[in-house]
Short mmCIF file of C-alpha atoms in Angstrom, two decimals:
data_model
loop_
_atom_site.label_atom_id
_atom_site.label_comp_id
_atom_site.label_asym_id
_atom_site.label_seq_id
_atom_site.Cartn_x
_atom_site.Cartn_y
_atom_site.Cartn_z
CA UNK A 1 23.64 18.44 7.46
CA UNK A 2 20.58 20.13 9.87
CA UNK A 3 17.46 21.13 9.12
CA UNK A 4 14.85 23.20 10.72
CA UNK A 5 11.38 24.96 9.41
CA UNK A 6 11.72 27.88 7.87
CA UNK A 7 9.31 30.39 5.62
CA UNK A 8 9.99 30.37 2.20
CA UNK A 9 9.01 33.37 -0.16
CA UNK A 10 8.67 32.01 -3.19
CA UNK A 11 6.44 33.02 -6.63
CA UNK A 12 3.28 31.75 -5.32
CA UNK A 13 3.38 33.26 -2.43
CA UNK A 14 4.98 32.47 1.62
CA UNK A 15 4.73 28.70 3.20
CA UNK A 16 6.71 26.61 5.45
CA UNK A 17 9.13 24.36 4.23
CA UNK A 18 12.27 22.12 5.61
CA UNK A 19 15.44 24.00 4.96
CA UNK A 20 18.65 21.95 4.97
CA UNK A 21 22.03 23.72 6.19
CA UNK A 22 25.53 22.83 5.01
CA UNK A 23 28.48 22.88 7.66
CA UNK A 24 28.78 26.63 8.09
CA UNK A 25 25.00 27.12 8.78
CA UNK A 26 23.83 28.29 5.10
CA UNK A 27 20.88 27.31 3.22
CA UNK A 28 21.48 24.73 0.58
CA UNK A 29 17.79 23.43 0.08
CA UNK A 30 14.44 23.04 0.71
CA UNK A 31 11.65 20.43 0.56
CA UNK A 32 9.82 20.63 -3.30
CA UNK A 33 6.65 20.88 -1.60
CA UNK A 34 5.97 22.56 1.75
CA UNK A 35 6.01 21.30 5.01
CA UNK A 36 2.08 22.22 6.22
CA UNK A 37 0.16 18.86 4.67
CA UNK A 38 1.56 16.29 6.72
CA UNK A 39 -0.14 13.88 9.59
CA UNK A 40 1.09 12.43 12.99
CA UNK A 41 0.09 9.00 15.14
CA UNK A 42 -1.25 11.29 17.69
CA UNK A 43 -2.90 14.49 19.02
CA UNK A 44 0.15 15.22 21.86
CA UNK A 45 2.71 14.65 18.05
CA UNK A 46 0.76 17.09 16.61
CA UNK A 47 0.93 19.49 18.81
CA UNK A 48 4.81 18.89 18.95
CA UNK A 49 5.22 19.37 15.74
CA UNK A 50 3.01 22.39 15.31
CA UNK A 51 5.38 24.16 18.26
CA UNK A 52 8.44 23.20 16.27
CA UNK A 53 6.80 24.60 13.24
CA UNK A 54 5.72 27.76 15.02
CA UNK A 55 9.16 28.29 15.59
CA UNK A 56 9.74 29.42 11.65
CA UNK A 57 7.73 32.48 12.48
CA UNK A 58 10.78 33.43 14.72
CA UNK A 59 13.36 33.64 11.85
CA UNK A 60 13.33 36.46 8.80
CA UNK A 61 11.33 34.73 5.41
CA UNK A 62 14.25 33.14 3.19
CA UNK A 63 13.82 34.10 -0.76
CA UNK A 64 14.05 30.66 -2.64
CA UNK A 65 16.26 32.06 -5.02
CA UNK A 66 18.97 32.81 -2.29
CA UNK A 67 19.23 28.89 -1.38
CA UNK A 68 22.14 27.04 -3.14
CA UNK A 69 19.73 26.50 -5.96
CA UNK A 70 18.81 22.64 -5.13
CA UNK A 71 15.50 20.93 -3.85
CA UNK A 72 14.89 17.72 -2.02
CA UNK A 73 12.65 15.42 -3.63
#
């Protein structure tokens, strides 16, 4: 299974979350919470993970009720 950041449209509004992919490259899940309240050792991780993040702006939003109806706890 892979994972990347994606935005999420859901009720309360758009956020970043992790999606999770099955073997054919289709969203099967997300995070419960999103992805943006999180904290790294360093500035220079931060920064990483902030570009990785970024990233999700790249990709068209995903409507939670399109993905395979499960959530990671």
């Amino acid at each position: 299974m892979t994972w990347n950041y994606r935005i999420i449209k859901t009720p309360e509004g758009f956020s970043v979350y992790e999606v999770f992919y099955d073997d054919e490259g289709n969203p099967v899940s997300t995070t419960v919470d999103p992805t943006l309240d999180f904290f790294c050792d360093t500035v220079e991780e931060l920064l990483e993970e902030i570009e990785i993040i970024k990233s999700a702006f790249d990709k068209p939003a995903i409507d939670i009720n399109t993905i395979g109806g499960k959530e990671i706890k």
